[in-house]
Amino acid sequence: MFTPLDGRSVIVTGASLGIGRGIAGVFAKAGANVLLVARDQARLDLTAQELQKDASGRVATVAADVSVPAECQRIAEAAVAEFGGIDVLCANAGIFPSAPLAEMTEQDVDGMFAVNVKGTIFMVQACMSRLQASGHGRVVITSSITGPITGFPGWSHYGASKAAQLGFLRTAAIELAPKGITVNAVLPGNIATEGLADLGAEYRATMEASIPLHRLGTVEDIGNAALFLATDEAGYITGQTIVVDGGQVLPESPEAMAALE
Ligand code: NAP
């Protein structure tokens, strides 16, 4: 049995949709007060209304862009104003527009790194002092299997940004350890988010067939891993990663999956 997170103050970036929404919902159901962050206020409001229905804690919102360091400060201040401090930062906001290497522009790379890497680093920096003050500060970064473990054509810059998050977390974990803050990451595989529906049933079936557990992940699967890393009982884990992918990275070739038939 884990110590309840009732009343803890949790920031989730990229929380209006997809995985961030799932993480926020899991924390809100667990009794935490959750600040949802994204750029579009209207979508944030809708998500907050829906999550509040099943929440035991409070759900609040702030519209902000994590690629701008001053906005990261504003997000941290909003959490303190709403909930009195910051116990957990889930640095989840990320983008993944694809671009083949041959056509990739400087703008493509800068845009990807501004959100995925700068947005992670400056969110952690903005929250550091409050996380230290909480006495059990937790940072949970949403990275990916793409980059740290696997590759996918069109996503070389995305993969680089997701691997960069892990390079950041290993030194951040050392620097923040004396402040009692742990820094860990969740590496999702293929997760069923709103965007997936656009890709069609056939695409989904092909993806499911390549996963040993034969289903896509849910946003709650990622939320549950993040919740574990935020518990008091996970307080001796820092600088680590948890892959949440249904075993997707395990088969050494398509034949390994075919041999299951
Ligand atoms: P998503 O459905 O596209 O949602 C992205 C969220 O981030 C939205 O709430 C979006 O809202 C917000 N956002 C985007 N840019 C932002 C910015 N500059 N500042 C603040 N908020 C911003 O994405 P997702 O699929 O859930 O992915 C979330 C994270 O999981 C990403 O880091 C991604 O790399 C990682 N991931 C996803 C998968 C997957 O299968 N989906 C797999 C591995 C890793 P606004 O547009 O209103 O800002």
PDB file of N, CA and C and ligand atoms in Angstrom, residues 14-20 38-40 43 64-67 92-96 115 142-144 158 162 188-191 193, ligand 1:
ATOM      1  N   GLY A  14       1.263  19.879 -20.936  1.00  0.00           N
ATOM      2  CA  GLY A  14       0.667  19.144 -22.065  1.00  0.00           C
ATOM      3  C   GLY A  14      -0.506  18.312 -21.595  1.00  0.00           C
ATOM      4  N   ALA A  15      -1.336  18.890 -20.723  1.00  0.00           N
ATOM      5  CA  ALA A  15      -2.365  18.099 -20.023  1.00  0.00           C
ATOM      6  C   ALA A  15      -3.757  18.210 -20.626  1.00  0.00           C
ATOM      7  N   SER A  16      -3.915  18.970 -21.714  1.00  0.00           N
ATOM      8  CA  SER A  16      -5.280  19.114 -22.244  1.00  0.00           C
ATOM      9  C   SER A  16      -5.686  17.920 -23.095  1.00  0.00           C
ATOM     10  N   LEU A  17      -4.710  17.137 -23.533  1.00  0.00           N
ATOM     11  CA  LEU A  17      -4.967  16.033 -24.466  1.00  0.00           C
ATOM     12  C   LEU A  17      -4.038  14.862 -24.157  1.00  0.00           C
ATOM     13  N   GLY A  18      -4.353  13.723 -24.711  1.00  0.00           N
ATOM     14  CA  GLY A  18      -3.422  12.617 -24.797  1.00  0.00           C
ATOM     15  C   GLY A  18      -2.855  12.139 -23.475  1.00  0.00           C
ATOM     16  N   ILE A  19      -1.562  11.855 -23.490  1.00  0.00           N
ATOM     17  CA  ILE A  19      -0.897  11.262 -22.326  1.00  0.00           C
ATOM     18  C   ILE A  19      -0.953  12.198 -21.122  1.00  0.00           C
ATOM     19  N   GLY A  20      -0.765  13.490 -21.358  1.00  0.00           N
ATOM     20  CA  GLY A  20      -0.790  14.442 -20.237  1.00  0.00           C
ATOM     21  C   GLY A  20      -2.140  14.456 -19.549  1.00  0.00           C
ATOM     22  N   ALA A  38      -1.354  23.832 -20.873  1.00  0.00           N
ATOM     23  CA  ALA A  38      -1.267  23.717 -22.337  1.00  0.00           C
ATOM     24  C   ALA A  38      -1.453  25.137 -22.867  1.00  0.00           C
ATOM     25  N   ARG A  39      -1.387  25.303 -24.195  1.00  0.00           N
ATOM     26  CA  ARG A  39      -1.490  26.678 -24.714  1.00  0.00           C
ATOM     27  C   ARG A  39      -2.935  27.098 -24.933  1.00  0.00           C
ATOM     28  N   ASP A  40      -3.790  26.164 -25.306  1.00  0.00           N
ATOM     29  CA  ASP A  40      -5.166  26.508 -25.687  1.00  0.00           C
ATOM     30  C   ASP A  40      -6.092  26.476 -24.457  1.00  0.00           C
ATOM     31  N   ARG A  43      -9.536  24.418 -24.661  1.00  0.00           N
ATOM     32  CA  ARG A  43      -9.404  22.959 -24.542  1.00  0.00           C
ATOM     33  C   ARG A  43      -9.023  22.568 -23.110  1.00  0.00           C
ATOM     34  N   ALA A  64      -0.204  28.320 -21.059  1.00  0.00           N
ATOM     35  CA  ALA A  64       1.173  28.803 -21.163  1.00  0.00           C
ATOM     36  C   ALA A  64       1.930  27.931 -22.157  1.00  0.00           C
ATOM     37  N   ASP A  65       3.046  28.494 -22.650  1.00  0.00           N
ATOM     38  CA  ASP A  65       3.877  27.810 -23.642  1.00  0.00           C
ATOM     39  C   ASP A  65       5.205  27.433 -22.981  1.00  0.00           C
ATOM     40  N   VAL A  66       5.459  26.122 -22.818  1.00  0.00           N
ATOM     41  CA  VAL A  66       6.658  25.693 -22.092  1.00  0.00           C
ATOM     42  C   VAL A  66       7.954  25.969 -22.855  1.00  0.00           C
ATOM     43  N   SER A  67       7.860  26.324 -24.135  1.00  0.00           N
ATOM     44  CA  SER A  67       9.093  26.601 -24.878  1.00  0.00           C
ATOM     45  C   SER A  67       9.668  27.983 -24.547  1.00  0.00           C
ATOM     46  N   ASN A  92       5.601  16.782 -19.385  1.00  0.00           N
ATOM     47  CA  ASN A  92       5.065  15.873 -20.409  1.00  0.00           C
ATOM     48  C   ASN A  92       4.880  16.533 -21.770  1.00  0.00           C
ATOM     49  N   ALA A  93       4.704  17.862 -21.810  1.00  0.00           N
ATOM     50  CA  ALA A  93       4.385  18.522 -23.086  1.00  0.00           C
ATOM     51  C   ALA A  93       5.431  18.174 -24.135  1.00  0.00           C
ATOM     52  N   GLY A  94       4.962  17.764 -25.300  1.00  0.00           N
ATOM     53  CA  GLY A  94       5.893  17.433 -26.363  1.00  0.00           C
ATOM     54  C   GLY A  94       5.191  17.489 -27.707  1.00  0.00           C
ATOM     55  N   ILE A  95       5.982  17.710 -28.748  1.00  0.00           N
ATOM     56  CA  ILE A  95       5.427  17.738 -30.107  1.00  0.00           C
ATOM     57  C   ILE A  95       6.187  16.742 -30.968  1.00  0.00           C
ATOM     58  N   PHE A  96       5.564  16.283 -32.060  1.00  0.00           N
ATOM     59  CA  PHE A  96       6.243  15.281 -32.906  1.00  0.00           C
ATOM     60  C   PHE A  96       5.906  15.422 -34.383  1.00  0.00           C
ATOM     61  N   VAL A 115      10.328  22.915 -27.609  1.00  0.00           N
ATOM     62  CA  VAL A 115       9.270  22.374 -26.738  1.00  0.00           C
ATOM     63  C   VAL A 115       9.797  21.186 -25.930  1.00  0.00           C
ATOM     64  N   THR A 142       8.150  12.823 -19.442  1.00  0.00           N
ATOM     65  CA  THR A 142       7.673  11.883 -20.474  1.00  0.00           C
ATOM     66  C   THR A 142       8.655  11.934 -21.635  1.00  0.00           C
ATOM     67  N   SER A 143       9.448  10.879 -21.765  1.00  0.00           N
ATOM     68  CA  SER A 143      10.340  10.748 -22.922  1.00  0.00           C
ATOM     69  C   SER A 143       9.630   9.859 -23.945  1.00  0.00           C
ATOM     70  N   SER A 144      10.297   8.860 -24.464  1.00  0.00           N
ATOM     71  CA  SER A 144       9.692   7.967 -25.467  1.00  0.00           C
ATOM     72  C   SER A 144      10.627   6.790 -25.688  1.00  0.00           C
ATOM     73  N   TYR A 158      12.952  14.250 -33.636  1.00  0.00           N
ATOM     74  CA  TYR A 158      12.126  13.915 -32.460  1.00  0.00           C
ATOM     75  C   TYR A 158      12.893  12.950 -31.552  1.00  0.00           C
ATOM     76  N   LYS A 162      14.056  13.353 -27.619  1.00  0.00           N
ATOM     77  CA  LYS A 162      13.615  12.451 -26.535  1.00  0.00           C
ATOM     78  C   LYS A 162      14.823  11.827 -25.840  1.00  0.00           C
ATOM     79  N   PRO A 188       7.042   5.968 -22.993  1.00  0.00           N
ATOM     80  CA  PRO A 188       5.889   5.272 -23.573  1.00  0.00           C
ATOM     81  C   PRO A 188       6.237   4.635 -24.918  1.00  0.00           C
ATOM     82  N   GLY A 189       5.548   3.531 -25.204  1.00  0.00           N
ATOM     83  CA  GLY A 189       5.564   2.959 -26.553  1.00  0.00           C
ATOM     84  C   GLY A 189       4.446   3.597 -27.352  1.00  0.00           C
ATOM     85  N   ASN A 190       3.659   2.788 -28.057  1.00  0.00           N
ATOM     86  CA  ASN A 190       2.532   3.339 -28.836  1.00  0.00           C
ATOM     87  C   ASN A 190       1.308   3.441 -27.946  1.00  0.00           C
ATOM     88  N   ILE A 191       0.870   4.659 -27.714  1.00  0.00           N
ATOM     89  CA  ILE A 191      -0.223   4.915 -26.782  1.00  0.00           C
ATOM     90  C   ILE A 191      -1.446   5.412 -27.561  1.00  0.00           C
ATOM     91  N   THR A 193      -3.999   7.692 -28.168  1.00  0.00           N
ATOM     92  CA  THR A 193      -4.427   9.054 -27.843  1.00  0.00           C
ATOM     93  C   THR A 193      -5.439   9.501 -28.901  1.00  0.00           C
TER      94      THR A 193
HETATM   95  P1  NAP B   1      -0.758  15.238 -27.827  1.00  0.00           P
HETATM   96  O1  NAP B   1      -1.929  14.335 -27.755  1.00  0.00           O
HETATM   97  O2  NAP B   1      -0.409  15.915 -29.116  1.00  0.00           O
HETATM   98  O3  NAP B   1      -0.923  16.362 -26.688  1.00  0.00           O
HETATM   99  C1  NAP B   1       0.085  17.307 -26.524  1.00  0.00           C
HETATM  100  C2  NAP B   1      -0.258  18.205 -25.364  1.00  0.00           C
HETATM  101  O4  NAP B   1       0.823  19.111 -25.165  1.00  0.00           O
HETATM  102  C3  NAP B   1      -1.488  19.043 -25.617  1.00  0.00           C
HETATM  103  O5  NAP B   1      -2.138  19.268 -24.381  1.00  0.00           O
HETATM  104  C4  NAP B   1      -0.912  20.347 -26.161  1.00  0.00           C
HETATM  105  O6  NAP B   1      -1.837  21.406 -25.978  1.00  0.00           O
HETATM  106  C5  NAP B   1       0.327  20.457 -25.274  1.00  0.00           C
HETATM  107  N1  NAP B   1       1.422  21.262 -25.822  1.00  0.00           N
HETATM  108  C6  NAP B   1       2.008  21.164 -27.035  1.00  0.00           C
HETATM  109  N2  NAP B   1       2.957  22.104 -27.165  1.00  0.00           N
HETATM  110  C7  NAP B   1       2.977  22.810 -25.998  1.00  0.00           C
HETATM  111  C8  NAP B   1       3.735  23.909 -25.537  1.00  0.00           C
HETATM  112  N3  NAP B   1       4.666  24.494 -26.302  1.00  0.00           N
HETATM  113  N4  NAP B   1       3.505  24.373 -24.291  1.00  0.00           N
HETATM  114  C9  NAP B   1       2.553  23.802 -23.503  1.00  0.00           C
HETATM  115  N5  NAP B   1       1.795  22.761 -23.897  1.00  0.00           N
HETATM  116  C10 NAP B   1       2.019  22.266 -25.138  1.00  0.00           C
HETATM  117  O7  NAP B   1       0.587  14.480 -27.373  1.00  0.00           O
HETATM  118  P2  NAP B   1       0.773  13.026 -26.701  1.00  0.00           P
HETATM  119  O8  NAP B   1       0.755  12.011 -27.781  1.00  0.00           O
HETATM  120  O9  NAP B   1      -0.098  12.880 -25.537  1.00  0.00           O
HETATM  121  O10 NAP B   1       2.307  13.166 -26.206  1.00  0.00           O
HETATM  122  C11 NAP B   1       2.610  13.663 -24.931  1.00  0.00           C
HETATM  123  C12 NAP B   1       4.057  13.322 -24.606  1.00  0.00           C
HETATM  124  O11 NAP B   1       4.221  11.917 -24.698  1.00  0.00           O
HETATM  125  C13 NAP B   1       5.054  13.935 -25.551  1.00  0.00           C
HETATM  126  O12 NAP B   1       6.197  14.341 -24.820  1.00  0.00           O
HETATM  127  C14 NAP B   1       5.417  12.802 -26.499  1.00  0.00           C
HETATM  128  O13 NAP B   1       6.719  12.930 -27.012  1.00  0.00           O
HETATM  129  C15 NAP B   1       5.313  11.618 -25.558  1.00  0.00           C
HETATM  130  N6  NAP B   1       5.039  10.339 -26.228  1.00  0.00           N
HETATM  131  C16 NAP B   1       3.844  10.081 -26.837  1.00  0.00           C
HETATM  132  C17 NAP B   1       3.613   8.826 -27.396  1.00  0.00           C
HETATM  133  C18 NAP B   1       2.283   8.438 -28.022  1.00  0.00           C
HETATM  134  O14 NAP B   1       2.115   7.280 -28.443  1.00  0.00           O
HETATM  135  N7  NAP B   1       1.314   9.337 -28.083  1.00  0.00           N
HETATM  136  C19 NAP B   1       4.629   7.844 -27.370  1.00  0.00           C
HETATM  137  C20 NAP B   1       5.830   8.161 -26.766  1.00  0.00           C
HETATM  138  C21 NAP B   1       6.026   9.395 -26.172  1.00  0.00           C
HETATM  139  P3  NAP B   1      -1.734  22.811 -26.798  1.00  0.00           P
HETATM  140  O15 NAP B   1      -1.542  22.435 -28.235  1.00  0.00           O
HETATM  141  O16 NAP B   1      -3.014  23.524 -26.505  1.00  0.00           O
HETATM  142  O17 NAP B   1      -0.550  23.526 -26.229  1.00  0.00           O
END
